[in-house]
Amino acid sequence: MSALKRSTQVPYKRWKDTNISFVTSQTDDKSITTVHEEQPGKNEPSNEGVCTILEQDLGESKNRSSGTSETFTVEEAVEAIGFGKFQWKLSMLTGVAWMADAMEMMLLSIATPQLRCEWRLSSWKVAFITTMVFIGMMISSSLWGNISDKYGRKVCLILCMLWSLHYGFLSAFAPTYSWILILRGLVGFGLGGAPQSVTLYTEFLPVKSRGKSVILLGVFWGLGAVFEVLLAMVVMPTLGWKWLLAFSTLPLVVFAASCCWLPESARFDVLRGREDKALDTLKCIAAANGSSVPTGRLIANTQTDRGRIRDLFIPEYRKTTLLVWFIWFCNAFSYYGLVLLTTELFQAGSACSASDKSNMEPLCSLECSYLTFQDYVDLLWTTFAEFPGILLTVWMIDRIGRRKSMAVCFLMFSVSILPLYACTQRTLLIFFIFIARACITGGWQVAYVYTPEVFPTATRAIGIGTGSGMARVGALITPFFAQVLLKSSVYLTLSVYLICCLLGTVASWFLPMETTGRSLQESTQSTMEQKNIERPHGSETTESSSNTCP
């Protein structure tokens, strides 16, 4: 079969003094566009870095040249379908996973005071129960991210939720301190994959509603936290902590019963070369929303090497990755620290007094004592802070952008911590903890929006997974400040959280990329091309190109 070739030179400024040749080979019924890098001083294009960009029918190419679009991307399809019934159903199901995560985290601050008394545990042993959960999360977060990028978001999310359900229920039967450590660590291992629900949800959202939708997903986290406190008010005084652990798995049971409906991400299917399956998914979404997919053929950004941590450190992403990791660390360290501080400071009660008249520093006497009904009521009030924080963030996120929203939340948290340096009355203590928790909740929700937006589909799950892993490092060490160091010095403990969030403010401000209104990127290479190529008018072929190079 004979073939005609034509070559077009297009300046490409990814590297200095390097040009790209777009070479289109035409056969009887198809055209294939390839890319060649030209190094300075060489007359012929280099064979290094050659990759196939797009294979299309000549009939479609002719239609495009005549002004009729016959191809579309997943991004274009998601925008055309819009937000509707499908997204509402998906938000409910992923929200249940979010509720389960919140309840498993919240019960740590509720059950540990009773475990301290029943098993006569020292402060560091109590803190280590919480730490074991976060050790499991830290170990598994990147692993779940890798599974999600390689084998699919749906597979990852179902596996991690079923794992958490199994070991969460078994932990209710833990007979000794050693068993509770092991089983809660395994629960944490499963919960390390819970953030992948945000990855899946984000990839079905159009640009206009993405920020607010992901933030409002945090409502389920708040509902989970509130439900856990209400559950504890009923269960703990009568049945004890074992029944609380058993009942806390209820959202996981609901998820397990509903997960058969969960769809795979069309963006992921396209990236691994399954355009037909992605198109079927898009058609189902369109039917549910009462809309339609664009006409023509779905084109793909195929990338075989997915979920590689080293791709987070290519020059385009290195600074962003490091700053995002630090922001996740600060969010988790401060959020869980505040949750644990709340019950510890409530237990201190009137015992919080000046131990040294020279410096008048309050000393909290944290002996064995069960949480009272009033403690639960006050804990419930501070938990309600999740909702104002979410509403504040919804208002800010599209007005001032993702980066500034995170910086504002960190700064407001730091300001709210300052009054706690005084041995305040309980009412004022609740008020300032309420404000601080609202701020840190809002900031963390913005991080959940920013992270999947800034990384391409090929590394999105590993990006949010490693970010979550860094968050678990912060959550892992925070009990030793909120529960152990607090016993020695309230001032020093609060100073650690204050400085952490001030540094988080700086890190948010210096993020190199704002993602507000930005389309989700697909492959790593396509992101680099979009950033660096200056395309001339009339090069429609290159604009619709997708990259199969690793």
Coordinates of C-alpha atoms in Angstrom, one line a residue:
M1 CA 0.0 0.0 0.0
S2 CA 1.5 3.3 -1.1
A3 CA 1.8 6.2 1.3
L4 CA 2.4 9.9 0.9
K5 CA 4.2 11.9 3.6
R6 CA 4.2 15.6 4.5
S7 CA 6.2 17.3 7.2
T8 CA 5.3 20.5 9.1
Q9 CA 7.8 22.4 11.4
V10 CA 6.3 23.8 14.6
P11 CA 8.4 25.7 17.1
Y12 CA 8.4 23.8 20.4
K13 CA 9.9 25.6 23.4
R14 CA 10.0 22.8 26.0
W15 CA 13.8 22.8 25.8
K16 CA 16.1 25.5 24.5
D17 CA 17.1 25.3 20.9
T18 CA 14.9 22.2 20.3
N19 CA 12.2 22.0 17.6
I20 CA 9.5 19.5 17.0
S21 CA 8.5 18.1 13.6
F22 CA 4.9 17.0 13.2
V23 CA 5.0 14.4 10.4
T24 CA 1.7 13.1 9.0
S25 CA 1.7 9.9 7.0
Q26 CA -1.3 9.2 4.8
T27 CA -2.5 5.9 3.5
D28 CA -5.6 5.0 1.6
D29 CA -8.0 5.6 4.5
K30 CA -6.0 6.7 7.5
S31 CA -3.5 9.4 8.6
I32 CA -1.1 9.0 11.4
T33 CA 0.7 12.0 13.0
T34 CA 4.0 11.5 14.7
V35 CA 6.4 13.8 16.6
H36 CA 10.2 14.1 16.2
E37 CA 12.5 16.2 18.3
E38 CA 15.2 18.1 16.3
Q39 CA 18.4 18.9 18.2
P40 CA 20.5 21.9 17.1
G41 CA 23.2 21.1 14.6
K42 CA 21.4 18.0 13.2
N43 CA 19.9 17.9 9.8
E44 CA 17.6 15.0 10.4
P45 CA 14.9 14.6 13.1
S46 CA 16.0 12.5 16.0
N47 CA 14.4 9.2 16.6
E48 CA 14.4 9.7 20.3
G49 CA 11.1 10.8 21.9
V50 CA 9.1 9.7 18.9
C51 CA 5.5 9.0 19.8
T52 CA 2.2 8.5 18.0
I53 CA -0.2 11.3 18.7
L54 CA -3.4 10.5 16.9
E55 CA -4.8 8.0 14.4
Q56 CA -7.9 9.1 12.6
D57 CA -9.9 8.4 9.5
L58 CA -9.2 10.6 6.5
G59 CA -13.0 11.0 6.1
E60 CA -13.1 12.5 9.6
S61 CA -10.1 14.7 8.8
K62 CA -11.8 16.0 5.7
N63 CA -14.9 16.8 7.8
R64 CA -12.8 18.7 10.3
S65 CA -11.2 20.7 7.6
S66 CA -14.7 21.6 6.4
G67 CA -15.6 22.9 9.8
T68 CA -17.5 19.8 11.1
S69 CA -16.1 18.4 14.4
E70 CA -16.1 14.6 14.4
T71 CA -14.0 13.9 17.5
F72 CA -14.3 14.8 21.2
T73 CA -12.4 14.3 24.4
V74 CA -13.7 13.1 27.8
E75 CA -13.3 16.6 29.1
E76 CA -15.5 17.9 26.3
A77 CA -18.1 15.2 27.0
V78 CA -18.2 15.9 30.7
E79 CA -18.7 19.6 30.0
A80 CA -21.5 18.8 27.5
I81 CA -23.3 16.4 29.8
G82 CA -23.1 18.8 32.7
F83 CA -24.1 18.3 36.4
G84 CA -27.2 16.3 37.0
K85 CA -28.9 13.3 38.5
F86 CA -25.8 11.0 38.0
Q87 CA -23.5 13.4 39.9
W88 CA -26.0 13.6 42.8
K89 CA -26.1 9.8 43.1
L90 CA -22.4 9.6 42.9
S91 CA -22.0 12.3 45.6
M92 CA -24.2 10.3 47.9
L93 CA -22.3 7.0 47.4
T94 CA -18.8 8.6 47.8
G95 CA -20.2 10.7 50.6
V96 CA -21.0 7.5 52.5
A97 CA -17.4 6.5 52.2
W98 CA -16.5 10.0 53.5
M99 CA -18.9 9.5 56.5
A100 CA -17.3 6.2 57.4
D101 CA -13.8 7.8 57.4
A102 CA -15.0 10.7 59.6
M103 CA -16.7 8.3 62.1
E104 CA -13.7 6.1 62.4
M105 CA -11.5 9.2 63.1
M106 CA -14.0 10.8 65.5
L107 CA -14.4 7.7 67.7
L108 CA -10.7 7.9 68.5
S109 CA -11.2 11.0 70.7
I110 CA -14.3 9.5 72.2
A111 CA -13.3 5.9 73.0
T112 CA -9.7 6.5 74.2
P113 CA -10.7 8.2 77.6
Q114 CA -12.8 5.1 78.5
L115 CA -10.0 2.8 77.4
R116 CA -7.6 4.8 79.6
C117 CA -9.7 4.0 82.6
E118 CA -10.7 0.4 81.9
W119 CA -7.2 -0.8 81.0
R120 CA -5.3 1.7 83.3
L121 CA -3.3 3.1 80.4
S122 CA -0.7 5.8 80.6
S123 CA -0.9 8.9 78.3
W124 CA 1.6 7.6 75.8
K125 CA -0.3 4.2 75.4
V126 CA -3.5 6.1 74.8
A127 CA -1.8 8.3 72.2
F128 CA -0.4 5.2 70.6
I129 CA -3.9 3.8 69.8
T130 CA -4.6 6.8 67.7
T131 CA -1.1 6.7 66.2
M132 CA -1.5 3.1 65.1
V133 CA -4.5 4.1 63.0
F134 CA -2.5 6.8 61.3
I135 CA 0.5 4.4 60.8
G136 CA -1.8 2.1 58.8
M137 CA -3.1 5.1 56.8
M138 CA 0.4 6.4 56.1
I139 CA 1.7 3.0 54.9
S140 CA -1.3 2.4 52.6
S141 CA -2.2 5.8 51.2
S142 CA 0.4 5.7 48.4
L143 CA -0.3 2.0 47.8
W144 CA -4.0 2.7 47.3
G145 CA -3.1 5.6 45.0
N146 CA -0.9 3.4 42.9
I147 CA -3.7 0.8 42.7
S148 CA -6.2 3.5 41.7
D149 CA -3.9 4.8 38.9
K150 CA -3.0 1.3 37.6
Y151 CA -6.2 -0.7 38.0
G152 CA -9.0 1.8 38.4
R153 CA -10.7 4.1 40.9
K154 CA -13.7 1.8 41.4
V155 CA -11.5 -1.3 42.2
C156 CA -9.4 0.7 44.7
L157 CA -12.4 2.3 46.5
I158 CA -14.4 -1.0 46.9
L159 CA -11.3 -2.9 48.2
C160 CA -10.3 -0.3 50.7
M161 CA -13.9 0.1 52.1
L162 CA -14.5 -3.6 52.4
W163 CA -11.1 -4.0 54.2
S164 CA -12.1 -1.2 56.6
L165 CA -15.5 -2.8 57.3
H166 CA -13.9 -6.2 58.0
Y167 CA -11.3 -5.0 60.5
G168 CA -13.5 -2.2 61.9
F169 CA -16.1 -4.8 63.0
L170 CA -13.4 -7.2 64.3
S171 CA -11.9 -4.4 66.5
A172 CA -15.1 -4.3 68.5
F173 CA -14.1 -7.7 69.9
A174 CA -10.5 -6.8 70.8
P175 CA -9.8 -8.5 74.2
T176 CA -6.6 -6.7 75.1
Y177 CA -4.6 -3.6 74.5
S178 CA -2.3 -5.4 72.0
W179 CA -5.2 -6.6 69.9
I180 CA -6.8 -3.1 69.7
L181 CA -3.5 -1.7 68.4
I182 CA -3.3 -4.4 65.7
L183 CA -6.9 -4.2 64.6
R184 CA -7.1 -0.4 64.6
G185 CA -3.9 -0.3 62.6
L186 CA -5.5 -2.6 60.0
V187 CA -8.6 -0.3 59.9
G188 CA -6.3 2.6 59.3
F189 CA -4.7 0.6 56.4
G190 CA -8.1 0.4 54.7
L191 CA -9.0 4.0 55.4
G192 CA -5.9 5.1 53.7
G193 CA -7.8 4.6 50.4
A194 CA -10.8 6.7 51.3
P195 CA -9.5 9.9 49.7
Q196 CA -9.7 8.0 46.3
S197 CA -13.4 8.7 46.5
V198 CA -12.6 12.3 45.8
T199 CA -10.4 11.3 42.8
L200 CA -13.3 9.3 41.3
Y201 CA -15.9 12.1 42.1
T202 CA -13.7 14.9 40.7
E203 CA -13.3 13.1 37.3
F204 CA -17.0 13.2 36.7
L205 CA -17.5 16.9 37.4
P206 CA -17.6 19.8 34.9
V207 CA -15.3 22.7 35.5
K208 CA -17.9 25.1 36.6
S209 CA -19.3 23.0 39.5
R210 CA -16.1 21.1 40.5
G211 CA -14.8 23.3 43.3
K212 CA -18.1 23.7 45.1
S213 CA -19.2 20.1 44.6
V214 CA -16.0 18.7 46.1
I215 CA -16.2 21.2 49.0
L216 CA -19.9 20.2 49.6
L217 CA -18.8 16.6 49.7
G218 CA -17.2 17.6 53.0
V219 CA -20.7 17.9 54.4
F220 CA -20.7 14.1 54.6
W221 CA -17.6 14.3 56.7
G222 CA -19.3 16.7 59.1
L223 CA -22.4 14.5 59.2
G224 CA -20.3 11.5 60.0
A225 CA -18.6 13.4 62.8
V226 CA -21.9 14.6 64.3
F227 CA -23.5 11.1 63.9
E228 CA -20.5 9.6 65.8
V229 CA -20.9 12.0 68.7
L230 CA -24.7 11.3 68.9
L231 CA -24.1 7.6 68.7
A232 CA -21.6 7.9 71.5
M233 CA -24.1 9.8 73.7
V234 CA -26.5 6.8 73.4
V235 CA -24.1 3.9 73.3
M236 CA -21.2 4.7 75.6
P237 CA -23.0 5.2 78.9
T238 CA -24.9 1.9 78.5
L239 CA -23.2 -0.5 76.2
G240 CA -19.6 0.7 76.2
W241 CA -16.8 1.3 73.7
K242 CA -17.0 -2.1 72.0
W243 CA -20.5 -1.5 70.8
L244 CA -19.6 2.0 69.7
L245 CA -16.8 0.5 67.4
A246 CA -19.3 -2.0 66.0
F247 CA -22.0 0.5 65.3
S248 CA -19.5 2.9 63.7
T249 CA -19.1 0.5 60.7
L250 CA -22.8 1.2 59.6
P251 CA -21.8 3.6 56.8
L252 CA -19.3 1.0 55.5
V253 CA -22.2 -1.6 55.4
V254 CA -24.3 0.8 53.4
F255 CA -21.4 1.4 51.0
A256 CA -20.8 -2.4 50.6
A257 CA -24.5 -2.9 49.7
S258 CA -24.5 -0.1 47.1
C259 CA -21.0 -0.3 45.5
C260 CA -22.2 -2.5 42.6
W261 CA -23.6 0.7 41.1
L262 CA -20.3 2.5 41.3
P263 CA -19.0 3.4 37.8
E264 CA -15.4 3.4 36.7
S265 CA -13.9 6.8 35.8
A266 CA -14.2 7.4 32.0
R267 CA -11.0 9.5 32.2
F268 CA -9.2 6.4 33.6
D269 CA -10.6 4.1 30.9
V270 CA -9.5 6.5 28.2
L271 CA -6.0 6.7 29.6
R272 CA -5.6 3.0 29.5
G273 CA -6.9 2.7 26.0
R274 CA -10.5 1.5 26.6
E275 CA -12.3 4.2 24.7
D276 CA -15.4 1.9 24.1
K277 CA -15.9 1.3 27.8
A278 CA -15.4 5.0 28.5
L279 CA -18.0 6.0 25.8
D280 CA -20.5 3.5 27.3
T281 CA -20.0 5.2 30.7
L282 CA -20.5 8.7 29.3
K283 CA -23.6 7.6 27.5
C284 CA -25.1 6.2 30.7
I285 CA -24.3 9.5 32.5
A286 CA -25.9 11.5 29.7
A287 CA -29.0 9.3 29.8
A288 CA -29.3 9.8 33.6
N289 CA -28.8 13.5 33.3
G290 CA -31.2 13.9 30.3
S291 CA -28.5 15.1 28.0
S292 CA -26.3 13.7 25.3
V293 CA -22.7 13.1 24.5
P294 CA -21.1 15.1 21.6
T295 CA -21.3 13.5 18.2
G296 CA -18.2 11.9 16.6
R297 CA -15.5 9.6 17.9
L298 CA -14.0 9.7 21.4
I299 CA -10.2 10.3 21.3
A300 CA -7.8 9.1 23.9
N301 CA -4.8 10.3 25.8
T302 CA -3.2 6.9 26.3
Q303 CA -0.4 6.5 28.9
T304 CA 0.8 3.0 29.9
D305 CA 3.1 4.1 32.8
R306 CA 0.6 5.4 35.4
G307 CA 0.8 5.9 39.1
R308 CA 4.6 6.4 39.3
I309 CA 5.7 8.6 42.2
R310 CA 8.7 9.8 40.3
D311 CA 6.3 11.5 37.8
L312 CA 5.4 13.8 40.6
F313 CA 8.9 15.1 40.7
I314 CA 9.4 16.1 37.0
P315 CA 10.4 19.8 36.8
E316 CA 6.9 20.9 36.1
Y317 CA 5.6 19.4 39.3
R318 CA 8.5 19.2 41.8
K319 CA 7.8 22.4 43.7
T320 CA 4.0 21.9 43.6
T321 CA 4.3 18.3 44.9
L322 CA 6.5 19.3 47.9
L323 CA 4.3 22.3 48.9
V324 CA 1.1 20.2 48.5
W325 CA 2.6 17.5 50.7
F326 CA 3.4 20.0 53.4
I327 CA -0.1 21.6 53.2
W328 CA -1.7 18.2 53.7
F329 CA 0.7 17.5 56.6
C330 CA -0.3 20.8 58.3
N331 CA -4.0 20.3 57.8
A332 CA -4.0 16.8 59.3
F333 CA -1.6 17.7 62.2
S334 CA -3.8 20.7 63.1
Y335 CA -7.2 19.1 62.5
Y336 CA -6.7 15.9 64.5
G337 CA -4.7 17.7 67.1
L338 CA -7.6 20.1 67.7
V339 CA -10.1 17.2 67.9
L340 CA -7.9 15.4 70.5
L341 CA -7.2 18.7 72.4
T342 CA -11.0 19.3 72.7
T343 CA -11.7 16.2 74.8
E344 CA -8.5 16.6 76.7
L345 CA -9.2 20.2 77.6
F346 CA -12.9 19.3 78.5
Q347 CA -11.6 16.6 80.8
A348 CA -9.3 19.1 82.5
G349 CA -12.3 21.2 83.5
S350 CA -11.7 23.4 86.6
A351 CA -8.4 21.6 87.3
C352 CA -6.8 23.9 84.7
S353 CA -5.0 26.3 86.9
A354 CA -1.7 28.1 87.4
S355 CA 0.9 25.7 88.7
D356 CA 3.7 28.2 88.8
K357 CA 2.9 31.7 90.0
S358 CA 6.0 33.0 88.3
N359 CA 4.9 32.3 84.8
M360 CA 1.1 31.7 85.4
E361 CA 1.1 28.9 82.8
P362 CA -2.0 26.7 83.1
L363 CA -1.4 23.0 83.8
C364 CA -4.1 20.5 82.8
S365 CA -4.6 17.6 85.2
L366 CA -5.4 14.7 82.8
E367 CA -6.2 11.8 85.1
C368 CA -8.6 8.9 84.5
S369 CA -12.1 10.3 84.0
Y370 CA -15.0 9.3 81.8
L371 CA -16.6 11.7 79.4
T372 CA -19.8 13.2 80.9
F373 CA -23.0 14.0 79.1
Q374 CA -22.0 17.7 79.2
D375 CA -18.7 16.7 77.6
Y376 CA -20.6 15.0 74.7
V377 CA -22.9 18.1 74.3
D378 CA -19.9 20.4 74.1
L379 CA -18.1 18.1 71.8
L380 CA -21.2 18.1 69.6
W381 CA -21.2 21.9 69.4
T382 CA -17.5 22.0 68.3
T383 CA -18.2 19.2 65.8
F384 CA -20.9 21.4 64.2
A385 CA -18.1 23.8 63.3
E386 CA -17.5 21.5 60.3
F387 CA -20.5 23.1 58.5
P388 CA -19.7 26.8 58.8
G389 CA -16.2 26.0 57.7
I390 CA -17.5 24.3 54.6
L391 CA -19.9 27.1 53.8
L392 CA -17.1 29.7 54.2
T393 CA -15.0 27.7 51.8
V394 CA -17.8 27.4 49.2
W395 CA -18.1 31.2 49.3
M396 CA -14.3 31.8 48.9
I397 CA -13.0 29.1 46.7
D398 CA -14.2 30.4 43.3
R399 CA -14.0 34.1 44.3
I400 CA -10.4 34.3 45.5
G401 CA -9.0 31.0 44.2
R402 CA -7.7 27.8 45.7
R403 CA -4.4 29.0 46.9
K404 CA -5.6 32.1 48.7
S405 CA -8.5 30.2 50.2
M406 CA -6.1 27.7 51.9
A407 CA -3.8 30.6 53.1
V408 CA -6.8 32.4 54.6
C409 CA -8.0 29.3 56.4
F410 CA -4.6 28.5 57.9
L411 CA -4.2 32.1 59.0
M412 CA -7.6 32.3 60.7
F413 CA -6.9 29.0 62.5
S414 CA -3.7 30.5 63.9
V415 CA -5.5 33.6 65.1
S416 CA -8.2 31.5 66.8
I417 CA -5.6 29.5 68.7
L418 CA -4.2 32.6 70.4
P419 CA -7.0 33.0 73.0
L420 CA -6.5 29.4 74.2
Y421 CA -3.2 30.5 75.7
A422 CA -5.3 32.0 78.5
C423 CA -7.1 29.6 81.0
T424 CA -10.4 30.7 79.6
Q425 CA -13.9 29.8 80.8
R426 CA -15.5 26.8 79.2
T427 CA -17.9 28.8 77.1
L428 CA -15.1 30.8 75.6
L429 CA -13.0 27.7 75.1
I430 CA -15.9 26.1 73.1
F431 CA -16.3 29.3 71.0
F432 CA -12.6 29.6 70.0
I433 CA -12.3 25.8 69.3
F434 CA -15.4 26.1 67.2
I435 CA -13.9 28.9 65.1
A436 CA -10.5 27.1 64.8
R437 CA -12.1 23.9 63.7
A438 CA -14.3 25.6 61.1
C439 CA -11.2 27.2 59.6
I440 CA -9.0 24.1 59.5
T441 CA -11.9 22.1 58.1
G442 CA -12.4 24.6 55.3
G443 CA -8.7 24.6 54.5
W444 CA -8.5 20.9 54.3
Q445 CA -11.5 20.7 52.0
V446 CA -9.8 23.2 49.6
A447 CA -6.7 20.9 49.6
Y448 CA -9.0 18.1 48.5
V449 CA -10.2 20.3 45.6
Y450 CA -6.7 21.6 44.6
T451 CA -4.8 18.3 44.6
P452 CA -6.8 16.3 42.0
E453 CA -7.0 19.5 39.9
V454 CA -3.3 20.2 39.8
F455 CA -2.1 16.6 38.8
P456 CA -3.0 14.9 35.5
T457 CA -5.1 11.7 35.3
A458 CA -2.0 9.5 35.0
T459 CA -0.8 10.6 38.4
R460 CA -3.9 12.1 40.0
A461 CA -4.6 9.2 42.4
I462 CA -0.9 8.8 43.4
G463 CA -0.8 12.5 43.9
I464 CA -3.8 12.5 46.3
G465 CA -2.6 9.3 47.8
T466 CA 0.9 10.6 48.6
G467 CA -0.6 13.8 49.9
S468 CA -2.9 11.8 52.1
G469 CA 0.1 9.8 53.2
M470 CA 1.8 13.0 54.4
A471 CA -1.4 14.0 56.1
R472 CA -1.2 10.7 58.0
V473 CA 2.3 11.5 59.1
G474 CA 1.0 14.7 60.7
A475 CA -2.0 12.8 62.2
L476 CA 0.4 10.1 63.4
I477 CA 2.5 12.4 65.5
T478 CA -0.2 14.8 66.7
P479 CA -1.4 12.6 69.6
F480 CA 2.0 13.0 71.3
F481 CA 1.5 16.8 71.3
A482 CA -2.3 16.9 72.0
Q483 CA -2.3 14.2 74.6
V484 CA 1.2 13.8 76.0
L485 CA 3.0 17.2 75.7
L486 CA -0.3 18.9 76.8
K487 CA 0.1 17.3 80.2
S488 CA 3.5 19.1 80.7
S489 CA 2.8 22.5 79.0
V490 CA -0.3 24.0 77.5
Y491 CA 1.7 26.9 76.1
L492 CA 4.2 24.8 74.3
T493 CA 1.5 22.5 72.8
L494 CA -0.5 25.5 71.5
S495 CA 2.7 27.1 70.1
V496 CA 3.4 24.0 68.0
Y497 CA 0.0 24.2 66.3
L498 CA 0.3 27.9 65.9
I499 CA 3.6 27.8 64.1
C500 CA 2.6 24.8 62.0
C501 CA -0.4 26.7 60.5
L502 CA 1.6 29.9 60.0
L503 CA 4.0 27.8 57.9
G504 CA 1.0 26.3 56.1
T505 CA -0.2 29.8 55.2
V506 CA 3.2 30.6 53.6
A507 CA 3.2 27.3 51.7
S508 CA -0.3 27.9 50.3
W509 CA 0.6 31.4 49.2
F510 CA 3.7 30.2 47.2
L511 CA 2.0 27.4 45.3
P512 CA 3.1 27.9 41.7
M513 CA -0.2 27.0 40.0
E514 CA -3.7 28.3 40.5
T515 CA -6.3 25.7 39.3
T516 CA -9.5 27.7 39.4
G517 CA -11.4 27.3 36.1
R518 CA -8.7 25.0 34.7
S519 CA -9.6 21.8 32.9
L520 CA -8.4 18.5 34.3
Q521 CA -5.3 17.3 32.5
E522 CA -5.0 13.8 31.2
S523 CA -1.5 12.3 30.6
T524 CA 1.8 13.7 32.0
Q525 CA 3.1 14.5 28.6
S526 CA -0.1 16.3 27.5
T527 CA 0.2 18.5 30.5
M528 CA 3.8 19.4 29.6
E529 CA 2.8 20.1 26.0
Q530 CA -0.1 22.3 27.0
K531 CA 2.2 24.3 29.2
N532 CA 5.0 24.7 26.7
I533 CA 3.7 24.5 23.1
E534 CA 2.7 27.7 21.4
R535 CA 0.4 26.4 18.7
P536 CA -0.2 28.4 15.5
H537 CA -3.7 28.9 14.1
G538 CA -4.9 26.2 11.8
S539 CA -3.0 23.3 13.5
E540 CA -6.2 21.5 14.5
T541 CA -4.5 18.1 14.3
T542 CA -2.0 19.0 17.1
E543 CA -4.8 20.4 19.3
S544 CA -6.8 17.2 19.3
S545 CA -3.6 15.1 19.7
S546 CA -3.2 12.6 22.4
N547 CA 0.1 11.2 23.6
T548 CA 1.0 7.5 24.0
C549 CA 4.5 8.1 25.1
P550 CA 5.4 7.2 28.7

